[in-house]
Amino acid sequence: MSKDVTIGIDLGTSNSCVCAIIDGKPKVLANRAGEQVIASVVAFREDGRIEVGNGAKAGIILDPKHTVSSAKRLIGRYFFSEEVRKARAVCRYEIVPGENHGVRIKVRDEEFSLPEISAFVLKEIKETAEFALGHPVSGAVITVPAFFNDNQRQATKDAGRIAGLDVLRILNEPTAAALAYGFGRDLRQKVVIYDLGGGTFDVSILEIGEDVFEVLATCGDTYLGGDDFDDRVIDLLADRVQAEHSVNVRSDPYAFAKLRMAAEAAKVGLSTSESAQISIPDLIERDGVKIPLEYTLGAKEFDKLTRDLILRTFKVCDEAMQQAGLTVRDLNGVILVGGPTRLPSIRKAVQDYFQREPETDINPDEIVAIGAAIHAASLVNSETGSYLLDVTPLTLRLGIAGGLSEPIIERNSPVPIDHTRVFTTVSDNQDAIAVRIYQGESRQADGNTLLGEFEFTGFEPGPRGQVKIEVAFSISTEGIVTVQARDPKTGAEASTAVSMSSGLSEEQIQEIMSRGRTADVAEGGARTLSASEPAPLLDESEDVLLDEPSIEGGMGDLLEKRDETQLFGRVEGDLAGDNASNETSFQIERSQPAFLGGDPSAEPDADDEDDKLLGEE
Amino acid sequence: MTGESAAESRTMNPVEIKALARVIDRLDYYRLLKLDPGANTSQLRVAYHDARKRFHPDCFLGQPEEIRVAVDRIARRITEGYLVLRDRQRRAAYDSALTGGHLRLTQEVEDEVKTEVQQQRGTTANGRRYLTLCEEEERRGALPKAIAHLRTAITFEPKNLAFRQKLDRLEQQLKAAKTASK
């Protein structure tokens, strides 16, 4: 093995962190400026330079139109989603629709997909690591909120690739945190990870048994994070300015950004003291007169402002405990993750809820990156054996007639997992079926997130109800979904790593990567998404996406198929070429020979050789 | 990446892994998890963890794609088996499906078993009600009353085989009891 160190990256909404295992110990890596926490902010300068990290952060105030922050809130989302709507109201940078309902950020006449924006941050992180380690880095484990759906996971993985990283694994943040907490300690504990990040809230319950880290349940709210706490303070201050000076701060982007920064600083201040002083001498100008803002925010007032947000997190905790089938008395540890959990009001509330003091010697900003690095090291290194058994956070569903959806794989099922269902056609001589895949907890198809859709053709048409189509759904250890349709009669197959309709196609990623090398020394304007992109299918797809999903034929060609699709599928092999007697050595005793080969659902392509294999010793 | 991973070297070589993946559809869940059919929940958990460790996709990242595909296939089936066996009802359904030659509890098999169970409990409201009354009397040892209720249940579900079998059984019991008392 080369000296190549694999890094663990916590790619956060507000801040990111990178860690590597050096001489068997996790070390959080610092950039040239000595900073271990890197702001997930990308600033597009007028001269074409792109600045990333803490240096770009000032741009949120000084140049909000060209400074992209909180991209993680948008990654893997559809343009019409609630989160994007909300971001468009708040963010000063331009959020525009991309093809297939995707989201693009338009800065200085260039459009960027969200994976590209996150790739800028990841590139900065990669450089930080290379600077700290003194040699090139390529392999990485990147963490995502446990509650991220397939779209968000795929998009994050794409971001890593665009940044030139070999993304070995997408790992759930709470699982990473648990690994960092329990690694090498030979624990036998049930723990809860309470992870309140900048833009997401996750709670996971794990059972740690020596080297096995098993997630029992995970629940979350991707619309709840530290930013929402800031918003409460912003609202308070903006209303105050409005009342005292009749000036609307919200209508002035520059002033509003200043207010946001001050609110965040006040929140952070309240983590360590009883009150925070907010002082902006020149918040906004009216008739040439500068209006200052002075306010002392007390801890009690802040608690009152944000109490309902904290209570919302406990609703999610209730759900997770119920899904895990545990009560708080069963837990042996409470681990807090994410900057906002430094707030005394949150610590206190968490302690009350779980009737246990949270672990105190854990840095909530670093623990996820540390866990990611531990896992990254164990992926490339054979000695370190920790086994992560994760679950899928959301129910995988299939769109059926009448705008409804049917659950296929229930949430909190362990992964990897698959499930096969047999479906039939709804009209005579139907020669195509549309398969729509969703994630979420709603029976109404629209109430869930559409992961993707594909059309299956090439099966033998027949009278309605007579044609049988097998649809196999699969979720990988990383939480990535693959779906395969198959005609058991002809053996015809169509499979796809569920291509997220708002994501990037393989070709697009390749294209971005090929021109991406020059991004750091960008001459502005040269990287506009090229005209070679397929024309947006917005109008047509709108109908198909939003109207009555059903297993019916005649869907338009909306598919963006990925190349890396064959995750799944028949394991074919030339048995005759292998040593058959060796192969049987694992065979468990032949206690039930009657069943062998007698299963009507057995793979049709399994041949006689295999029977022999099972039969002989 | 140096050679074999820990998990792999502990158990199987690549050829064996590929072969296992190929025949995985013809192993029942107990064999897959190396578990005794009478095993309890904690034994199941131990077996599940052990199986997951042996075939964890993370341990095979550096391996050729065909091995990774094979491991993934095995791992997915292990999860499936665990999910079925850890749920008491589904495990019962699986055990009865297994006797019928089904090695996997697919949706279709599960539905079939469910229908069978439903049949046993009655398919009409009145059928179910009189079956419950019959069972209550049976528990009290009042066989003639139990039989009367069951006959009523059968008038609502004349084709219910489970009801008729139960009636036969109860009548024989009654007969045996009478003979004994004589």
Short mmCIF file of N, CA and C in Angstrom, two decimals, chain B residues 18-156:
data_model
loop_
_atom_site.label_atom_id
_atom_site.label_comp_id
_atom_site.label_asym_id
_atom_site.label_seq_id
_atom_site.Cartn_x
_atom_site.Cartn_y
_atom_site.Cartn_z
N LYS B 18 -18.10 -16.08 -4.87
CA LYS B 18 -18.88 -16.01 -6.11
C LYS B 18 -19.87 -17.17 -6.19
N ALA B 19 -19.40 -18.34 -5.79
CA ALA B 19 -20.27 -19.51 -5.86
C ALA B 19 -21.44 -19.39 -4.88
N LEU B 20 -21.14 -18.88 -3.71
CA LEU B 20 -22.22 -18.71 -2.73
C LEU B 20 -23.26 -17.72 -3.26
N ALA B 21 -22.77 -16.65 -3.86
CA ALA B 21 -23.70 -15.65 -4.40
C ALA B 21 -24.60 -16.29 -5.45
N ARG B 22 -24.04 -17.22 -6.21
CA ARG B 22 -24.80 -17.84 -7.30
C ARG B 22 -25.90 -18.74 -6.78
N VAL B 23 -25.66 -19.40 -5.68
CA VAL B 23 -26.66 -20.36 -5.20
C VAL B 23 -27.49 -19.78 -4.05
N ILE B 24 -27.33 -18.50 -3.80
CA ILE B 24 -27.93 -17.90 -2.62
C ILE B 24 -29.45 -18.05 -2.61
N ASP B 25 -30.04 -18.08 -3.79
CA ASP B 25 -31.49 -18.20 -3.86
C ASP B 25 -31.98 -19.58 -3.45
N ARG B 26 -31.05 -20.49 -3.28
CA ARG B 26 -31.49 -21.82 -2.89
C ARG B 26 -31.04 -22.20 -1.48
N LEU B 27 -30.76 -21.16 -0.71
CA LEU B 27 -30.48 -21.40 0.71
C LEU B 27 -31.62 -20.80 1.51
N ASP B 28 -32.10 -21.54 2.49
CA ASP B 28 -33.12 -20.91 3.33
C ASP B 28 -32.43 -19.98 4.32
N TYR B 29 -33.22 -19.15 4.97
CA TYR B 29 -32.65 -18.13 5.84
C TYR B 29 -31.83 -18.72 6.99
N TYR B 30 -32.27 -19.86 7.48
CA TYR B 30 -31.54 -20.48 8.59
C TYR B 30 -30.15 -20.93 8.15
N ARG B 31 -30.10 -21.51 6.99
CA ARG B 31 -28.79 -21.97 6.49
C ARG B 31 -27.92 -20.78 6.17
N LEU B 32 -28.55 -19.76 5.60
CA LEU B 32 -27.83 -18.54 5.24
C LEU B 32 -27.17 -17.91 6.47
N LEU B 33 -27.90 -17.90 7.56
CA LEU B 33 -27.40 -17.28 8.79
C LEU B 33 -26.70 -18.28 9.70
N LYS B 34 -26.57 -19.52 9.23
CA LYS B 34 -25.98 -20.60 10.02
C LYS B 34 -26.66 -20.67 11.39
N LEU B 35 -27.95 -20.81 11.33
CA LEU B 35 -28.76 -20.70 12.53
C LEU B 35 -29.62 -21.93 12.69
N ASP B 36 -29.74 -22.39 13.93
CA ASP B 36 -30.62 -23.50 14.22
C ASP B 36 -32.07 -23.02 14.10
N PRO B 37 -32.94 -23.80 13.44
CA PRO B 37 -34.32 -23.34 13.27
C PRO B 37 -35.03 -23.01 14.59
N GLY B 38 -34.56 -23.58 15.68
CA GLY B 38 -35.21 -23.28 16.95
C GLY B 38 -34.58 -22.10 17.69
N ALA B 39 -33.64 -21.44 17.03
CA ALA B 39 -32.87 -20.39 17.71
C ALA B 39 -33.75 -19.25 18.21
N ASN B 40 -33.37 -18.68 19.37
CA ASN B 40 -34.13 -17.55 19.90
C ASN B 40 -33.60 -16.23 19.37
N THR B 41 -34.22 -15.14 19.82
CA THR B 41 -33.89 -13.82 19.27
C THR B 41 -32.44 -13.42 19.48
N SER B 42 -31.91 -13.72 20.66
CA SER B 42 -30.53 -13.28 20.89
C SER B 42 -29.54 -14.12 20.09
N GLN B 43 -29.87 -15.39 19.91
CA GLN B 43 -29.01 -16.22 19.05
C GLN B 43 -29.07 -15.72 17.61
N LEU B 44 -30.28 -15.28 17.22
CA LEU B 44 -30.46 -14.75 15.87
C LEU B 44 -29.57 -13.53 15.67
N ARG B 45 -29.56 -12.65 16.68
CA ARG B 45 -28.76 -11.43 16.57
C ARG B 45 -27.28 -11.74 16.44
N VAL B 46 -26.82 -12.68 17.23
CA VAL B 46 -25.41 -13.07 17.17
C VAL B 46 -25.08 -13.61 15.77
N ALA B 47 -25.97 -14.47 15.28
CA ALA B 47 -25.74 -15.07 13.95
C ALA B 47 -25.78 -14.00 12.87
N TYR B 48 -26.70 -13.07 13.01
CA TYR B 48 -26.83 -11.98 12.03
C TYR B 48 -25.56 -11.14 12.01
N HIS B 49 -25.10 -10.74 13.18
CA HIS B 49 -23.88 -9.93 13.24
C HIS B 49 -22.70 -10.68 12.65
N ASP B 50 -22.63 -11.95 12.97
CA ASP B 50 -21.52 -12.75 12.46
C ASP B 50 -21.56 -12.81 10.93
N ALA B 51 -22.77 -13.04 10.39
CA ALA B 51 -22.91 -13.12 8.93
C ALA B 51 -22.61 -11.77 8.28
N ARG B 52 -23.11 -10.70 8.91
CA ARG B 52 -22.85 -9.37 8.34
C ARG B 52 -21.36 -9.06 8.33
N LYS B 53 -20.65 -9.50 9.38
CA LYS B 53 -19.22 -9.25 9.43
C LYS B 53 -18.49 -9.99 8.32
N ARG B 54 -18.93 -11.22 8.08
CA ARG B 54 -18.24 -12.01 7.06
C ARG B 54 -18.46 -11.45 5.66
N PHE B 55 -19.60 -10.83 5.47
CA PHE B 55 -19.93 -10.34 4.12
C PHE B 55 -20.26 -8.85 4.12
N HIS B 56 -19.44 -8.08 4.83
CA HIS B 56 -19.72 -6.64 4.82
C HIS B 56 -19.09 -5.99 3.59
N PRO B 57 -19.91 -5.32 2.77
CA PRO B 57 -19.37 -4.70 1.55
C PRO B 57 -18.17 -3.80 1.82
N ASP B 58 -18.13 -3.16 2.98
CA ASP B 58 -16.99 -2.30 3.32
C ASP B 58 -15.66 -3.05 3.32
N CYS B 59 -15.72 -4.34 3.60
CA CYS B 59 -14.49 -5.12 3.69
C CYS B 59 -13.97 -5.54 2.32
N PHE B 60 -14.73 -5.25 1.29
CA PHE B 60 -14.35 -5.76 -0.03
C PHE B 60 -14.16 -4.63 -1.04
N LEU B 61 -14.02 -3.40 -0.53
CA LEU B 61 -13.96 -2.24 -1.42
C LEU B 61 -12.84 -2.34 -2.45
N GLY B 62 -11.72 -2.88 -2.04
CA GLY B 62 -10.59 -2.94 -2.95
C GLY B 62 -10.61 -4.14 -3.88
N GLN B 63 -11.64 -4.94 -3.77
CA GLN B 63 -11.71 -6.18 -4.56
C GLN B 63 -12.27 -5.91 -5.96
N PRO B 64 -12.06 -6.86 -6.86
CA PRO B 64 -12.63 -6.69 -8.21
C PRO B 64 -14.15 -6.58 -8.15
N GLU B 65 -14.70 -5.94 -9.15
CA GLU B 65 -16.12 -5.66 -9.14
C GLU B 65 -16.98 -6.91 -8.98
N GLU B 66 -16.60 -8.01 -9.65
CA GLU B 66 -17.46 -9.20 -9.57
C GLU B 66 -17.54 -9.73 -8.13
N ILE B 67 -16.46 -9.56 -7.40
CA ILE B 67 -16.50 -9.99 -5.99
C ILE B 67 -17.40 -9.07 -5.19
N ARG B 68 -17.26 -7.79 -5.47
CA ARG B 68 -18.08 -6.83 -4.73
C ARG B 68 -19.57 -7.05 -5.01
N VAL B 69 -19.89 -7.33 -6.26
CA VAL B 69 -21.28 -7.59 -6.62
C VAL B 69 -21.77 -8.84 -5.87
N ALA B 70 -20.92 -9.86 -5.83
CA ALA B 70 -21.30 -11.10 -5.16
C ALA B 70 -21.52 -10.87 -3.66
N VAL B 71 -20.60 -10.14 -3.03
CA VAL B 71 -20.72 -9.88 -1.60
C VAL B 71 -21.99 -9.08 -1.31
N ASP B 72 -22.23 -8.12 -2.18
CA ASP B 72 -23.40 -7.28 -1.99
C ASP B 72 -24.68 -8.12 -2.05
N ARG B 73 -24.68 -9.03 -2.97
CA ARG B 73 -25.85 -9.90 -3.14
C ARG B 73 -26.06 -10.77 -1.89
N ILE B 74 -24.98 -11.31 -1.39
CA ILE B 74 -25.07 -12.14 -0.19
C ILE B 74 -25.52 -11.29 1.00
N ALA B 75 -24.92 -10.10 1.12
CA ALA B 75 -25.24 -9.23 2.26
C ALA B 75 -26.72 -8.85 2.25
N ARG B 76 -27.24 -8.59 1.05
CA ARG B 76 -28.64 -8.19 0.96
C ARG B 76 -29.56 -9.33 1.39
N ARG B 77 -29.14 -10.54 1.05
CA ARG B 77 -29.98 -11.67 1.43
C ARG B 77 -29.90 -11.94 2.93
N ILE B 78 -28.74 -11.69 3.51
CA ILE B 78 -28.60 -11.84 4.96
C ILE B 78 -29.54 -10.88 5.67
N THR B 79 -29.56 -9.64 5.20
CA THR B 79 -30.46 -8.65 5.79
C THR B 79 -31.91 -9.11 5.68
N GLU B 80 -32.24 -9.61 4.51
CA GLU B 80 -33.62 -10.07 4.27
C GLU B 80 -33.99 -11.16 5.26
N GLY B 81 -33.10 -12.13 5.40
CA GLY B 81 -33.37 -13.23 6.32
C GLY B 81 -33.53 -12.74 7.75
N TYR B 82 -32.66 -11.83 8.14
CA TYR B 82 -32.72 -11.30 9.50
C TYR B 82 -34.04 -10.57 9.74
N LEU B 83 -34.43 -9.75 8.76
CA LEU B 83 -35.67 -8.98 8.91
C LEU B 83 -36.88 -9.89 9.08
N VAL B 84 -36.87 -10.99 8.36
CA VAL B 84 -38.00 -11.92 8.46
C VAL B 84 -37.97 -12.65 9.80
N LEU B 85 -36.79 -13.15 10.16
CA LEU B 85 -36.71 -14.00 11.35
C LEU B 85 -36.85 -13.23 12.66
N ARG B 86 -36.55 -11.93 12.63
CA ARG B 86 -36.63 -11.19 13.89
C ARG B 86 -38.07 -10.78 14.21
N ASP B 87 -38.94 -10.87 13.22
CA ASP B 87 -40.34 -10.50 13.41
C ASP B 87 -41.14 -11.78 13.65
N ARG B 88 -41.73 -11.89 14.84
CA ARG B 88 -42.33 -13.17 15.22
C ARG B 88 -43.37 -13.66 14.19
N GLN B 89 -44.21 -12.73 13.76
CA GLN B 89 -45.26 -13.12 12.81
C GLN B 89 -44.70 -13.54 11.46
N ARG B 90 -43.73 -12.73 11.00
CA ARG B 90 -43.16 -13.05 9.69
C ARG B 90 -42.36 -14.34 9.76
N ARG B 91 -41.74 -14.57 10.93
CA ARG B 91 -40.97 -15.80 11.08
C ARG B 91 -41.91 -17.01 11.02
N ALA B 92 -43.07 -16.89 11.68
CA ALA B 92 -44.05 -17.97 11.64
C ALA B 92 -44.53 -18.20 10.20
N ALA B 93 -44.75 -17.08 9.51
CA ALA B 93 -45.18 -17.19 8.11
C ALA B 93 -44.10 -17.86 7.27
N TYR B 94 -42.85 -17.48 7.56
CA TYR B 94 -41.74 -18.06 6.80
C TYR B 94 -41.62 -19.56 7.08
N ASP B 95 -41.72 -19.92 8.36
CA ASP B 95 -41.59 -21.34 8.71
C ASP B 95 -42.63 -22.17 7.98
N SER B 96 -43.84 -21.61 7.87
CA SER B 96 -44.86 -22.40 7.19
C SER B 96 -44.62 -22.37 5.67
N ALA B 97 -44.09 -21.27 5.16
CA ALA B 97 -43.76 -21.21 3.74
C ALA B 97 -42.63 -22.18 3.41
N LEU B 98 -41.71 -22.30 4.36
CA LEU B 98 -40.56 -23.19 4.18
C LEU B 98 -41.03 -24.65 4.04
N THR B 99 -42.00 -25.01 4.86
CA THR B 99 -42.55 -26.36 4.76
C THR B 99 -43.17 -26.57 3.39
N GLY B 100 -43.65 -25.48 2.81
CA GLY B 100 -44.24 -25.58 1.48
C GLY B 100 -43.21 -25.45 0.37
N GLY B 101 -41.94 -25.39 0.74
CA GLY B 101 -40.90 -25.39 -0.28
C GLY B 101 -40.42 -24.00 -0.70
N HIS B 102 -40.92 -22.96 -0.06
CA HIS B 102 -40.45 -21.62 -0.40
C HIS B 102 -39.26 -21.26 0.48
N LEU B 103 -38.14 -20.93 -0.16
CA LEU B 103 -36.94 -20.64 0.60
C LEU B 103 -36.86 -19.18 1.00
N ARG B 104 -37.58 -18.34 0.26
CA ARG B 104 -37.59 -16.91 0.57
C ARG B 104 -39.02 -16.49 0.87
N LEU B 105 -39.13 -15.53 1.75
CA LEU B 105 -40.46 -15.00 2.03
C LEU B 105 -40.68 -13.79 1.12
N THR B 106 -41.08 -14.07 -0.11
CA THR B 106 -41.35 -12.97 -1.03
C THR B 106 -42.74 -12.42 -0.71
N GLN B 107 -43.04 -11.31 -1.32
CA GLN B 107 -44.33 -10.67 -1.06
C GLN B 107 -45.47 -11.65 -1.38
N GLU B 108 -45.33 -12.36 -2.49
CA GLU B 108 -46.39 -13.25 -2.92
C GLU B 108 -46.59 -14.38 -1.90
N VAL B 109 -45.48 -14.93 -1.45
CA VAL B 109 -45.57 -16.03 -0.48
C VAL B 109 -46.19 -15.52 0.81
N GLU B 110 -45.76 -14.32 1.21
CA GLU B 110 -46.27 -13.75 2.45
C GLU B 110 -47.78 -13.53 2.35
N ASP B 111 -48.21 -13.02 1.21
CA ASP B 111 -49.64 -12.79 1.00
C ASP B 111 -50.41 -14.10 1.07
N GLU B 112 -49.82 -15.13 0.46
CA GLU B 112 -50.45 -16.45 0.43
C GLU B 112 -50.65 -16.98 1.85
N VAL B 113 -49.58 -16.87 2.63
CA VAL B 113 -49.63 -17.36 4.01
C VAL B 113 -50.67 -16.57 4.80
N LYS B 114 -50.68 -15.26 4.56
CA LYS B 114 -51.64 -14.41 5.24
C LYS B 114 -53.06 -14.86 4.93
N THR B 115 -53.32 -15.16 3.67
CA THR B 115 -54.65 -15.60 3.27
C THR B 115 -55.01 -16.88 3.99
N GLU B 116 -54.03 -17.78 4.09
CA GLU B 116 -54.29 -19.04 4.78
C GLU B 116 -54.67 -18.80 6.23
N VAL B 117 -53.89 -17.91 6.87
CA VAL B 117 -54.17 -17.61 8.27
C VAL B 117 -55.56 -17.01 8.40
N GLN B 118 -55.86 -16.10 7.46
CA GLN B 118 -57.17 -15.47 7.48
C GLN B 118 -58.27 -16.52 7.36
N GLN B 119 -58.05 -17.45 6.45
CA GLN B 119 -59.02 -18.51 6.23
C GLN B 119 -59.28 -19.25 7.54
N GLN B 120 -58.18 -19.52 8.26
CA GLN B 120 -58.34 -20.26 9.51
C GLN B 120 -59.15 -19.49 10.54
N ARG B 121 -58.98 -18.17 10.49
CA ARG B 121 -59.69 -17.34 11.47
C ARG B 121 -61.08 -16.96 10.97
N GLY B 122 -61.40 -17.32 9.77
CA GLY B 122 -62.72 -16.97 9.23
C GLY B 122 -62.64 -15.80 8.28
N THR B 123 -63.46 -15.84 7.25
CA THR B 123 -63.43 -14.76 6.26
C THR B 123 -64.65 -13.84 6.38
N THR B 124 -65.62 -14.20 7.19
CA THR B 124 -66.77 -13.32 7.40
C THR B 124 -66.81 -12.92 8.87
N ALA B 125 -67.49 -11.80 9.14
CA ALA B 125 -67.58 -11.31 10.52
C ALA B 125 -68.28 -12.33 11.41
N ASN B 126 -69.38 -12.90 10.91
CA ASN B 126 -70.12 -13.87 11.70
C ASN B 126 -69.33 -15.16 11.92
N GLY B 127 -68.63 -15.57 10.87
CA GLY B 127 -67.78 -16.76 10.98
C GLY B 127 -66.76 -16.58 12.09
N ARG B 128 -66.12 -15.40 12.07
CA ARG B 128 -65.09 -15.13 13.08
C ARG B 128 -65.72 -15.08 14.48
N ARG B 129 -66.92 -14.45 14.55
CA ARG B 129 -67.55 -14.29 15.87
C ARG B 129 -67.87 -15.67 16.47
N TYR B 130 -68.48 -16.55 15.67
CA TYR B 130 -68.86 -17.86 16.22
C TYR B 130 -67.64 -18.75 16.46
N LEU B 131 -66.59 -18.52 15.69
CA LEU B 131 -65.36 -19.27 15.95
C LEU B 131 -64.80 -18.87 17.33
N THR B 132 -64.81 -17.56 17.60
CA THR B 132 -64.34 -17.09 18.90
C THR B 132 -65.18 -17.69 20.03
N LEU B 133 -66.51 -17.68 19.87
CA LEU B 133 -67.38 -18.27 20.89
C LEU B 133 -67.07 -19.74 21.09
N CYS B 134 -66.86 -20.43 19.98
CA CYS B 134 -66.51 -21.85 20.01
C CYS B 134 -65.24 -22.06 20.81
N GLU B 135 -64.24 -21.21 20.55
CA GLU B 135 -62.95 -21.35 21.24
C GLU B 135 -63.08 -21.11 22.74
N GLU B 136 -63.93 -20.15 23.08
CA GLU B 136 -64.15 -19.87 24.51
C GLU B 136 -64.74 -21.09 25.22
N GLU B 137 -65.76 -21.68 24.59
CA GLU B 137 -66.39 -22.86 25.18
C GLU B 137 -65.41 -24.02 25.24
N GLU B 138 -64.59 -24.11 24.21
CA GLU B 138 -63.60 -25.19 24.14
C GLU B 138 -62.63 -25.08 25.33
N ARG B 139 -62.23 -23.83 25.61
CA ARG B 139 -61.32 -23.62 26.73
C ARG B 139 -61.97 -24.01 28.06
N ARG B 140 -63.26 -23.75 28.15
CA ARG B 140 -63.98 -24.11 29.38
C ARG B 140 -64.24 -25.62 29.46
N GLY B 141 -63.98 -26.30 28.35
CA GLY B 141 -64.22 -27.74 28.33
C GLY B 141 -65.65 -28.11 27.96
N ALA B 142 -66.43 -27.10 27.58
CA ALA B 142 -67.83 -27.37 27.19
C ALA B 142 -67.88 -27.72 25.71
N LEU B 143 -67.51 -28.94 25.41
CA LEU B 143 -67.40 -29.35 24.01
C LEU B 143 -68.70 -29.27 23.21
N PRO B 144 -69.83 -29.73 23.75
CA PRO B 144 -71.07 -29.66 22.95
C PRO B 144 -71.41 -28.23 22.55
N LYS B 145 -71.22 -27.29 23.49
CA LYS B 145 -71.50 -25.89 23.18
C LYS B 145 -70.54 -25.37 22.11
N ALA B 146 -69.27 -25.77 22.26
CA ALA B 146 -68.26 -25.35 21.30
C ALA B 146 -68.64 -25.84 19.90
N ILE B 147 -69.07 -27.10 19.84
CA ILE B 147 -69.45 -27.68 18.54
C ILE B 147 -70.65 -26.94 17.95
N ALA B 148 -71.61 -26.59 18.80
CA ALA B 148 -72.79 -25.88 18.31
C ALA B 148 -72.40 -24.54 17.69
N HIS B 149 -71.49 -23.82 18.38
CA HIS B 149 -71.05 -22.52 17.85
C HIS B 149 -70.32 -22.70 16.52
N LEU B 150 -69.50 -23.73 16.48
CA LEU B 150 -68.73 -23.95 15.26
C LEU B 150 -69.66 -24.30 14.09
N ARG B 151 -70.71 -25.07 14.38
CA ARG B 151 -71.69 -25.41 13.33
C ARG B 151 -72.33 -24.12 12.80
N THR B 152 -72.62 -23.20 13.73
CA THR B 152 -73.19 -21.93 13.30
C THR B 152 -72.20 -21.19 12.41
N ALA B 153 -70.92 -21.20 12.84
CA ALA B 153 -69.89 -20.53 12.03
C ALA B 153 -69.86 -21.11 10.62
N ILE B 154 -70.00 -22.44 10.54
CA ILE B 154 -69.93 -23.09 9.23
C ILE B 154 -71.11 -22.71 8.35
N THR B 155 -72.28 -22.42 8.96
CA THR B 155 -73.41 -21.98 8.13
C THR B 155 -73.07 -20.67 7.42
N PHE B 156 -72.19 -19.87 8.01
CA PHE B 156 -71.79 -18.62 7.35
C PHE B 156 -70.66 -18.84 6.35
#
